[in-house]
GROMACS .gro file of C-alpha atoms in nm:
model
  423
    1UNK     CA    1   8.681   5.328  12.349
    2UNK     CA    2   8.766   5.361  11.979
    3UNK     CA    3   8.614   5.713  11.974
    4UNK     CA    4   8.825   5.815  12.273
    5UNK     CA    5   9.137   5.684  12.096
    6UNK     CA    6   9.056   5.883  11.783
    7UNK     CA    7   8.993   6.192  11.994
    8UNK     CA    8   9.332   6.154  12.162
    9UNK     CA    9   9.504   6.114  11.825
   10UNK     CA   10   9.326   6.424  11.696
   11UNK     CA   11   9.429   6.626  12.001
   12UNK     CA   12   9.789   6.509  11.961
   13UNK     CA   13   9.787   6.614  11.593
   14UNK     CA   14   9.646   6.957  11.678
   15UNK     CA   15   9.906   6.996  11.954
   16UNK     CA   16  10.187   6.894  11.717
   17UNK     CA   17  10.061   7.137  11.453
   18UNK     CA   18  10.043   7.420  11.708
   19UNK     CA   19  10.397   7.339  11.827
   20UNK     CA   20  10.524   7.345  11.468
   21UNK     CA   21  10.349   7.678  11.405
   22UNK     CA   22  10.512   7.824  11.712
   23UNK     CA   23  10.857   7.696  11.615
   24UNK     CA   24  10.802   7.827  11.260
   25UNK     CA   25  10.763   8.187  11.383
   26UNK     CA   26  11.022   8.439  11.270
   27UNK     CA   27  11.235   8.559  11.562
   28UNK     CA   28  11.320   8.920  11.494
   29UNK     CA   29  11.528   9.171  11.685
   30UNK     CA   30  11.562   9.538  11.591
   31UNK     CA   31  11.888   9.498  11.395
   32UNK     CA   32  11.743   9.214  11.187
   33UNK     CA   33  11.429   9.420  11.126
   34UNK     CA   34  11.640   9.712  11.003
   35UNK     CA   35  11.833   9.484  10.765
   36UNK     CA   36  11.507   9.352  10.620
   37UNK     CA   37  11.378   9.709  10.598
   38UNK     CA   38  11.682   9.829  10.401
   39UNK     CA   39  11.658   9.531  10.167
   40UNK     CA   40  11.283   9.497  10.110
   41UNK     CA   41  11.108   9.828  10.179
   42UNK     CA   42  10.922   9.930   9.863
   43UNK     CA   43  10.931  10.304   9.935
   44UNK     CA   44  11.312  10.292   9.962
   45UNK     CA   45  11.329  10.092   9.638
   46UNK     CA   46  11.114  10.356   9.467
   47UNK     CA   47  11.343  10.626   9.610
   48UNK     CA   48  11.641  10.451   9.452
   49UNK     CA   49  11.467  10.463   9.115
   50UNK     CA   50  11.424  10.839   9.155
   51UNK     CA   51  11.802  10.871   9.197
   52UNK     CA   52  11.854  10.668   8.878
   53UNK     CA   53  11.610  10.896   8.696
   54UNK     CA   54  11.804  11.202   8.814
   55UNK     CA   55  12.129  11.045   8.688
   56UNK     CA   56  11.964  10.992   8.349
   57UNK     CA   57  11.893  11.368   8.340
   58UNK     CA   58  12.269  11.433   8.361
   59UNK     CA   59  12.324  11.208   8.059
   60UNK     CA   60  12.064  11.408   7.869
   61UNK     CA   61  12.220  11.740   7.972
   62UNK     CA   62  12.565  11.631   7.847
   63UNK     CA   63  12.441  11.549   7.497
   64UNK     CA   64  12.505  11.792   7.211
   65UNK     CA   65  12.229  11.891   6.972
   66UNK     CA   66  12.211  11.676   6.662
   67UNK     CA   67  12.309  11.829   6.325
   68UNK     CA   68  12.021  11.878   6.082
   69UNK     CA   69  12.039  11.755   5.724
   70UNK     CA   70  11.809  11.905   5.460
   71UNK     CA   71  11.771  11.788   5.099
   72UNK     CA   72  11.541  11.903   4.820
   73UNK     CA   73  11.507  11.736   4.477
   74UNK     CA   74  11.315  11.819   4.159
   75UNK     CA   75  10.999  11.613   4.190
   76UNK     CA   76  10.871  11.619   3.827
   77UNK     CA   77  11.025  11.762   3.513
   78UNK     CA   78  10.736  11.859   3.281
   79UNK     CA   79  10.973  11.890   2.986
   80UNK     CA   80  11.114  11.537   3.007
   81UNK     CA   81  10.801  11.406   3.185
   82UNK     CA   82  11.021  11.223   3.438
   83UNK     CA   83  11.031  11.220   3.819
   84UNK     CA   84  11.320  11.286   4.057
   85UNK     CA   85  11.588  11.359   3.801
   86UNK     CA   86  11.928  11.451   3.943
   87UNK     CA   87  12.147  11.494   3.633
   88UNK     CA   88  12.299  11.834   3.561
   89UNK     CA   89  12.126  11.849   3.219
   90UNK     CA   90  11.769  11.773   3.328
   91UNK     CA   91  11.760  11.761   3.708
   92UNK     CA   92  11.787  11.990   4.008
   93UNK     CA   93  11.861  11.930   4.374
   94UNK     CA   94  11.980  12.126   4.675
   95UNK     CA   95  12.104  12.017   5.017
   96UNK     CA   96  12.232  12.164   5.342
   97UNK     CA   97  12.368  12.057   5.679
   98UNK     CA   98  12.334  12.276   5.987
   99UNK     CA   99  12.447  12.265   6.349
  100UNK     CA  100  12.310  12.458   6.644
  101UNK     CA  101  12.580  12.602   6.871
  102UNK     CA  102  12.464  12.700   7.221
  103UNK     CA  103  12.624  13.010   7.364
  104UNK     CA  104  12.663  13.156   7.717
  105UNK     CA  105  12.759  12.817   7.866
  106UNK     CA  106  12.405  12.681   7.848
  107UNK     CA  107  12.522  12.321   7.818
  108UNK     CA  108  12.750  12.337   8.124
  109UNK     CA  109  12.484  12.517   8.323
  110UNK     CA  110  12.232  12.246   8.232
  111UNK     CA  111  12.481  11.978   8.342
  112UNK     CA  112  12.537  12.148   8.680
  113UNK     CA  113  12.161  12.182   8.728
  114UNK     CA  114  12.109  11.810   8.651
  115UNK     CA  115  12.393  11.712   8.888
  116UNK     CA  116  12.228  11.917   9.163
  117UNK     CA  117  11.909  11.726   9.080
  118UNK     CA  118  12.095  11.404   9.171
  119UNK     CA  119  12.189  11.556   9.508
  120UNK     CA  120  11.824  11.648   9.564
  121UNK     CA  121  11.707  11.293   9.480
  122UNK     CA  122  11.971  11.141   9.711
  123UNK     CA  123  11.880  11.372   9.999
  124UNK     CA  124  11.510  11.297   9.951
  125UNK     CA  125  11.602  10.928   9.968
  126UNK     CA  126  11.802  10.971  10.291
  127UNK     CA  127  11.529  11.182  10.449
  128UNK     CA  128  11.275  10.915  10.355
  129UNK     CA  129  11.502  10.651  10.510
  130UNK     CA  130  11.535  10.860  10.829
  131UNK     CA  131  11.157  10.894  10.857
  132UNK     CA  132  11.083  10.530  10.779
  133UNK     CA  133  11.356  10.405  11.013
  134UNK     CA  134  11.198  10.600  11.299
  135UNK     CA  135  10.859  10.457  11.203
  136UNK     CA  136  11.013  10.108  11.197
  137UNK     CA  137  11.167  10.142  11.544
  138UNK     CA  138  10.856  10.297  11.692
  139UNK     CA  139  10.635  10.027  11.542
  140UNK     CA  140  10.874   9.756  11.665
  141UNK     CA  141  10.856   9.892  12.021
  142UNK     CA  142  10.477   9.928  12.004
  143UNK     CA  143  10.439   9.568  11.888
  144UNK     CA  144  10.683   9.435  12.147
  145UNK     CA  145  10.522   9.604  12.447
  146UNK     CA  146  10.167   9.543  12.320
  147UNK     CA  147  10.254   9.173  12.305
  148UNK     CA  148  10.373   9.190  12.666
  149UNK     CA  149  10.044   9.352  12.764
  150UNK     CA  150   9.853   9.074  12.587
  151UNK     CA  151  10.044   8.820  12.798
  152UNK     CA  152   9.944   9.009  13.113
  153UNK     CA  153   9.580   8.963  13.015
  154UNK     CA  154   9.640   8.598  12.926
  155UNK     CA  155   9.786   8.524  13.270
  156UNK     CA  156   9.512   8.714  13.450
  157UNK     CA  157   9.233   8.548  13.249
  158UNK     CA  158   9.386   8.206  13.312
  159UNK     CA  159   9.413   8.256  13.688
  160UNK     CA  160   9.066   8.415  13.708
  161UNK     CA  161   8.911   8.126  13.513
  162UNK     CA  162   9.080   7.887  13.756
  163UNK     CA  163   8.928   8.086  14.041
  164UNK     CA  164   8.586   8.070  13.872
  165UNK     CA  165   8.604   7.690  13.853
  166UNK     CA  166   8.680   7.672  14.223
  167UNK     CA  167   8.393   7.911  14.301
  168UNK     CA  168   8.151   7.709  14.087
  169UNK     CA  169   8.237   7.404  14.297
  170UNK     CA  170   8.185   7.603  14.617
  171UNK     CA  171   7.857   7.741  14.479
  172UNK     CA  172   7.722   7.389  14.431
  173UNK     CA  173   7.820   7.311  14.788
  174UNK     CA  174   7.643   7.626  14.908
  175UNK     CA  175   7.959   7.785  15.048
  176UNK     CA  176   7.957   8.102  14.833
  177UNK     CA  177   7.689   8.335  14.703
  178UNK     CA  178   7.579   8.342  14.339
  179UNK     CA  179   7.654   8.716  14.318
  180UNK     CA  180   8.024   8.644  14.382
  181UNK     CA  181   8.033   8.395  14.095
  182UNK     CA  182   7.860   8.645  13.867
  183UNK     CA  183   8.110   8.914  13.969
  184UNK     CA  184   8.403   8.686  13.874
  185UNK     CA  185   8.237   8.602  13.542
  186UNK     CA  186   8.194   8.975  13.474
  187UNK     CA  187   8.562   9.027  13.551
  188UNK     CA  188   8.660   8.758  13.297
  189UNK     CA  189   8.435   8.911  13.029
  190UNK     CA  190   8.587   9.255  13.095
  191UNK     CA  191   8.940   9.116  13.079
  192UNK     CA  192   8.870   8.935  12.751
  193UNK     CA  193   8.718   9.251  12.599
  194UNK     CA  194   9.024   9.455  12.701
  195UNK     CA  195   9.254   9.184  12.572
  196UNK     CA  196   9.071   9.180  12.236
  197UNK     CA  197   9.125   9.557  12.205
  198UNK     CA  198   9.499   9.522  12.274
  199UNK     CA  199   9.517   9.226  12.034
  200UNK     CA  200   9.360   9.438  11.758
  201UNK     CA  201   9.622   9.705  11.818
  202UNK     CA  202   9.896   9.441  11.817
  203UNK     CA  203   9.778   9.301  11.483
  204UNK     CA  204   9.786   9.652  11.337
  205UNK     CA  205  10.142   9.698  11.462
  206UNK     CA  206  10.244   9.362  11.314
  207UNK     CA  207  10.085   9.460  10.983
  208UNK     CA  208  10.278   9.791  10.974
  209UNK     CA  209  10.600   9.613  11.071
  210UNK     CA  210  10.558   9.353  10.795
  211UNK     CA  211  10.492   9.627  10.539
  212UNK     CA  212  10.804   9.816  10.647
  213UNK     CA  213  11.019   9.500  10.634
  214UNK     CA  214  10.862   9.357  10.319
  215UNK     CA  215  10.737   9.042  10.495
  216UNK     CA  216  10.447   8.821  10.389
  217UNK     CA  217  10.112   8.881  10.568
  218UNK     CA  218  10.109   8.526  10.703
  219UNK     CA  219  10.454   8.559  10.865
  220UNK     CA  220  10.439   8.486  11.239
  221UNK     CA  221  10.663   8.726  11.431
  222UNK     CA  222  10.836   8.677  11.763
  223UNK     CA  223  11.002   9.005  11.862
  224UNK     CA  224  11.316   9.016  12.075
  225UNK     CA  225  11.438   9.323  12.259
  226UNK     CA  226  11.792   9.250  12.383
  227UNK     CA  227  11.960   9.467  12.644
  228UNK     CA  228  12.202   9.694  12.460
  229UNK     CA  229  12.494   9.893  12.594
  230UNK     CA  230  12.329  10.218  12.485
  231UNK     CA  231  12.047  10.155  12.737
  232UNK     CA  232  12.293  10.273  13.002
  233UNK     CA  233  12.352  10.604  12.823
  234UNK     CA  234  12.203  10.882  13.035
  235UNK     CA  235  12.011  11.122  12.812
  236UNK     CA  236  12.048  11.416  13.049
  237UNK     CA  237  12.427  11.372  13.034
  238UNK     CA  238  12.426  11.444  12.659
  239UNK     CA  239  12.464  11.823  12.607
  240UNK     CA  240  12.173  11.979  12.419
  241UNK     CA  241  12.419  12.182  12.208
  242UNK     CA  242  12.578  11.857  12.084
  243UNK     CA  243  12.238  11.724  11.977
  244UNK     CA  244  12.158  12.049  11.797
  245UNK     CA  245  12.495  12.048  11.617
  246UNK     CA  246  12.441  11.685  11.516
  247UNK     CA  247  12.100  11.772  11.372
  248UNK     CA  248  12.238  12.068  11.175
  249UNK     CA  249  12.516  11.848  11.038
  250UNK     CA  250  12.323  11.529  10.964
  251UNK     CA  251  11.957  11.614  10.899
  252UNK     CA  252  11.883  11.531  10.536
  253UNK     CA  253  11.576  11.757  10.525
  254UNK     CA  254  11.788  12.064  10.614
  255UNK     CA  255  12.049  11.965  10.355
  256UNK     CA  256  11.764  11.917  10.109
  257UNK     CA  257  11.634  12.270  10.171
  258UNK     CA  258  11.984  12.417  10.124
  259UNK     CA  259  12.042  12.213   9.809
  260UNK     CA  260  11.705  12.326   9.676
  261UNK     CA  261  11.824  12.686   9.722
  262UNK     CA  262  12.143  12.598   9.534
  263UNK     CA  263  11.932  12.440   9.259
  264UNK     CA  264  11.722  12.756   9.220
  265UNK     CA  265  12.035  12.975   9.209
  266UNK     CA  266  12.177  12.758   8.929
  267UNK     CA  267  11.843  12.771   8.752
  268UNK     CA  268  11.851  13.154   8.759
  269UNK     CA  269  12.195  13.151   8.592
  270UNK     CA  270  12.063  12.910   8.330
  271UNK     CA  271  11.752  13.118   8.259
  272UNK     CA  272  11.963  13.433   8.219
  273UNK     CA  273  12.184  13.243   7.976
  274UNK     CA  274  11.874  13.126   7.788
  275UNK     CA  275  11.803  13.494   7.707
  276UNK     CA  276  12.118  13.500   7.492
  277UNK     CA  277  12.040  13.367   7.142
  278UNK     CA  278  12.208  13.055   7.006
  279UNK     CA  279  12.380  13.043   6.668
  280UNK     CA  280  12.303  12.799   6.390
  281UNK     CA  281  12.573  12.747   6.125
  282UNK     CA  282  12.488  12.576   5.798
  283UNK     CA  283  12.665  12.461   5.483
  284UNK     CA  284  12.454  12.430   5.165
  285UNK     CA  285  12.487  12.317   4.803
  286UNK     CA  286  12.251  12.396   4.513
  287UNK     CA  287  12.294  12.241   4.168
  288UNK     CA  288  12.120  12.496   3.946
  289UNK     CA  289  11.869  12.686   4.156
  290UNK     CA  290  12.107  12.960   4.262
  291UNK     CA  291  12.379  13.182   4.125
  292UNK     CA  292  12.623  13.065   4.025
  293UNK     CA  293  12.525  12.710   3.930
  294UNK     CA  294  12.669  12.444   4.157
  295UNK     CA  295  12.633  12.700   4.433
  296UNK     CA  296  12.806  12.635   4.769
  297UNK     CA  297  12.708  12.858   5.058
  298UNK     CA  298  12.787  12.912   5.425
  299UNK     CA  299  12.490  13.022   5.638
  300UNK     CA  300  12.452  13.178   5.980
  301UNK     CA  301  12.120  13.203   6.165
  302UNK     CA  302  12.061  13.382   6.495
  303UNK     CA  303  11.731  13.495   6.649
  304UNK     CA  304  11.699  13.863   6.738
  305UNK     CA  305  11.597  13.898   7.109
  306UNK     CA  306  11.361  14.182   7.041
  307UNK     CA  307  11.050  14.068   7.226
  308UNK     CA  308  11.125  13.741   7.407
  309UNK     CA  309  11.426  13.773   7.636
  310UNK     CA  310  11.310  13.491   7.866
  311UNK     CA  311  11.176  13.746   8.115
  312UNK     CA  312  10.910  13.513   8.254
  313UNK     CA  313  11.144  13.222   8.334
  314UNK     CA  314  11.399  13.458   8.490
  315UNK     CA  315  11.125  13.603   8.714
  316UNK     CA  316  11.013  13.252   8.813
  317UNK     CA  317  11.373  13.156   8.897
  318UNK     CA  318  11.409  13.462   9.123
  319UNK     CA  319  11.083  13.376   9.301
  320UNK     CA  320  11.212  13.020   9.340
  321UNK     CA  321  11.524  13.154   9.518
  322UNK     CA  322  11.312  13.363   9.757
  323UNK     CA  323  11.087  13.063   9.833
  324UNK     CA  324  11.386  12.831   9.885
  325UNK     CA  325  11.555  13.085  10.118
  326UNK     CA  326  11.237  13.105  10.326
  327UNK     CA  327  11.219  12.725  10.336
  328UNK     CA  328  11.577  12.699  10.467
  329UNK     CA  329  11.491  12.936  10.753
  330UNK     CA  330  11.175  12.737  10.827
  331UNK     CA  331  11.367  12.407  10.833
  332UNK     CA  332  11.630  12.550  11.069
  333UNK     CA  333  11.361  12.671  11.310
  334UNK     CA  334  11.169  12.343  11.281
  335UNK     CA  335  11.487  12.146  11.345
  336UNK     CA  336  11.580  12.336  11.661
  337UNK     CA  337  11.224  12.309  11.796
  338UNK     CA  338  11.208  11.934  11.728
  339UNK     CA  339  11.544  11.871  11.895
  340UNK     CA  340  11.450  12.080  12.200
  341UNK     CA  341  11.109  11.918  12.241
  342UNK     CA  342  11.239  11.561  12.189
  343UNK     CA  343  11.528  11.620  12.430
  344UNK     CA  344  11.294  11.741  12.707
  345UNK     CA  345  11.052  11.453  12.646
  346UNK     CA  346  11.334  11.199  12.657
  347UNK     CA  347  11.472  11.340  12.984
  348UNK     CA  348  11.124  11.333  13.141
  349UNK     CA  349  11.068  10.971  13.037
  350UNK     CA  350  11.415  10.870  13.158
  351UNK     CA  351  11.354  11.025  13.500
  352UNK     CA  352  11.017  10.853  13.534
  353UNK     CA  353  11.176  10.522  13.444
  354UNK     CA  354  11.468  10.579  13.684
  355UNK     CA  355  11.226  10.637  13.974
  356UNK     CA  356  11.096  10.280  13.945
  357UNK     CA  357  11.266  10.032  14.173
  358UNK     CA  358  11.398   9.742  13.956
  359UNK     CA  359  11.273   9.494  14.217
  360UNK     CA  360  10.926   9.652  14.223
  361UNK     CA  361  10.780   9.440  13.945
  362UNK     CA  362  10.917   9.118  14.097
  363UNK     CA  363  10.790   9.215  14.443
  364UNK     CA  364  10.451   9.295  14.297
  365UNK     CA  365  10.438   8.950  14.132
  366UNK     CA  366  10.509   8.791  14.470
  367UNK     CA  367  10.242   9.012  14.624
  368UNK     CA  368   9.979   8.897  14.375
  369UNK     CA  369  10.062   8.531  14.446
  370UNK     CA  370  10.007   8.602  14.815
  371UNK     CA  371   9.691   8.792  14.731
  372UNK     CA  372   9.540   8.492  14.551
  373UNK     CA  373   9.644   8.265  14.837
  374UNK     CA  374   9.483   8.494  15.098
  375UNK     CA  375   9.167   8.520  14.896
  376UNK     CA  376   9.136   8.142  14.866
  377UNK     CA  377   9.187   8.117  15.242
  378UNK     CA  378   8.910   8.379  15.292
  379UNK     CA  379   9.145   8.627  15.459
  380UNK     CA  380   9.023   8.906  15.228
  381UNK     CA  381   8.687   8.973  15.066
  382UNK     CA  382   8.607   8.936  14.699
  383UNK     CA  383   8.575   9.314  14.654
  384UNK     CA  384   8.919   9.371  14.808
  385UNK     CA  385   9.063   9.095  14.591
  386UNK     CA  386   8.917   9.240  14.271
  387UNK     CA  387   9.038   9.593  14.354
  388UNK     CA  388   9.392   9.473  14.427
  389UNK     CA  389   9.388   9.250  14.120
  390UNK     CA  390   9.285   9.546  13.903
  391UNK     CA  391   9.567   9.753  14.056
  392UNK     CA  392   9.812   9.475  13.970
  393UNK     CA  393   9.699   9.469  13.607
  394UNK     CA  394   9.711   9.848  13.572
  395UNK     CA  395  10.059   9.853  13.726
  396UNK     CA  396  10.198   9.606  13.472
  397UNK     CA  397  10.029   9.785  13.181
  398UNK     CA  398  10.164  10.120  13.298
  399UNK     CA  399  10.512   9.970  13.327
  400UNK     CA  400  10.489   9.848  12.967
  401UNK     CA  401  10.365  10.188  12.853
  402UNK     CA  402  10.642  10.370  13.037
  403UNK     CA  403  10.909  10.141  12.890
  404UNK     CA  404  10.767  10.193  12.542
  405UNK     CA  405  10.767  10.572  12.583
  406UNK     CA  406  11.127  10.561  12.704
  407UNK     CA  407  11.241  10.355  12.403
  408UNK     CA  408  11.029  10.563  12.165
  409UNK     CA  409  11.174  10.891  12.292
  410UNK     CA  410  11.526  10.754  12.237
  411UNK     CA  411  11.433  10.655  11.882
  412UNK     CA  412  11.290  11.004  11.834
  413UNK     CA  413  11.619  11.161  11.943
  414UNK     CA  414  11.791  10.958  11.671
  415UNK     CA  415  11.528  11.082  11.427
  416UNK     CA  416  11.546  11.453  11.509
  417UNK     CA  417  11.929  11.458  11.518
  418UNK     CA  418  11.967  11.247  11.203
  419UNK     CA  419  12.223  11.034  11.388
  420UNK     CA  420  12.244  10.695  11.556
  421UNK     CA  421  12.304  10.787  11.921
  422UNK     CA  422  12.097  10.494  12.047
  423UNK     CA  423  12.151  10.176  11.848
   0.00000   0.00000   0.00000
């Protein structure tokens, strides 16, 4: 009696712990997931640092060259046998100060190039965000519908195990054949194996989702997919030309390619300017080592561009422009192909989804209840029951897959147009 009491207490504790674990799960809808993603995603944080680094390059480009100070002193006077004398009678020293002056607008050209570098870093950041946001939405939908599929298996395993118990009782009474019991056991094993495969996929989706949102590995997620107003937006009613215009206006990768071309054009101007020599002006003083004594001189130094006229860097800059121009054309073609393909896929998925009667799933659930009832009353054979039961499972799984593909294709339209058509 005492052992039974302890067992009951233990079961109650386990039940309470399980209830707490369930209540402790993080309920997450897509908007909340996106907020966590924007706040915690490590790739976005790293992208922000790249923008800060590019801004630091502008600071560097704005700085003027430091003046150079040169000083020379008599180290040892062998006549007086003294070191470092500076007096007019026994010493000698000379000094100069010089400043490099950059010509041909090199400083301003460097500043413009660095400022374009900021634009490049920002566009890379926004393109990364666009890509990761699509990955986030797609992963969210995969996890949500995989979880629904797991529940389908849970319900089917539960009802089949209940059926097995009843058949085991009937087997002992000699009312059913052993082969029927074995067939039901095989069905349960098959269902559990399929469920394990879907569970493995679900865990992978949860892992990816947690990484994207910056959540701890042990976080228990409960995903919510509310019905939004944009679910009623008909994809085929959106003109393809509007989607294409949106992509050309908003896609960060196309802007990035165009800005890269601009960067290379600015770099060519800078490299041509670098071929023009800079001037160094200096002012010097010499106590006794020059004529006349206490010599003061003004100096000018300029390299003669006889051999090195920066030909190599100018050639590289021209090649960079050609490569960037080709990349812009490639991005424009890639963009139009992606929009066209995603638009057609979305329309196809929408039409498939629209062909399904909303009451079909509910009617099918009622049908399966009647199926189990008829089987228990021996109105249908075990083989017929198993075939119809398999059809029921496949129907629900296909429904989940179709709903996922519909939501995924909408997310992809957002991705390829660089906009937020479907929120």
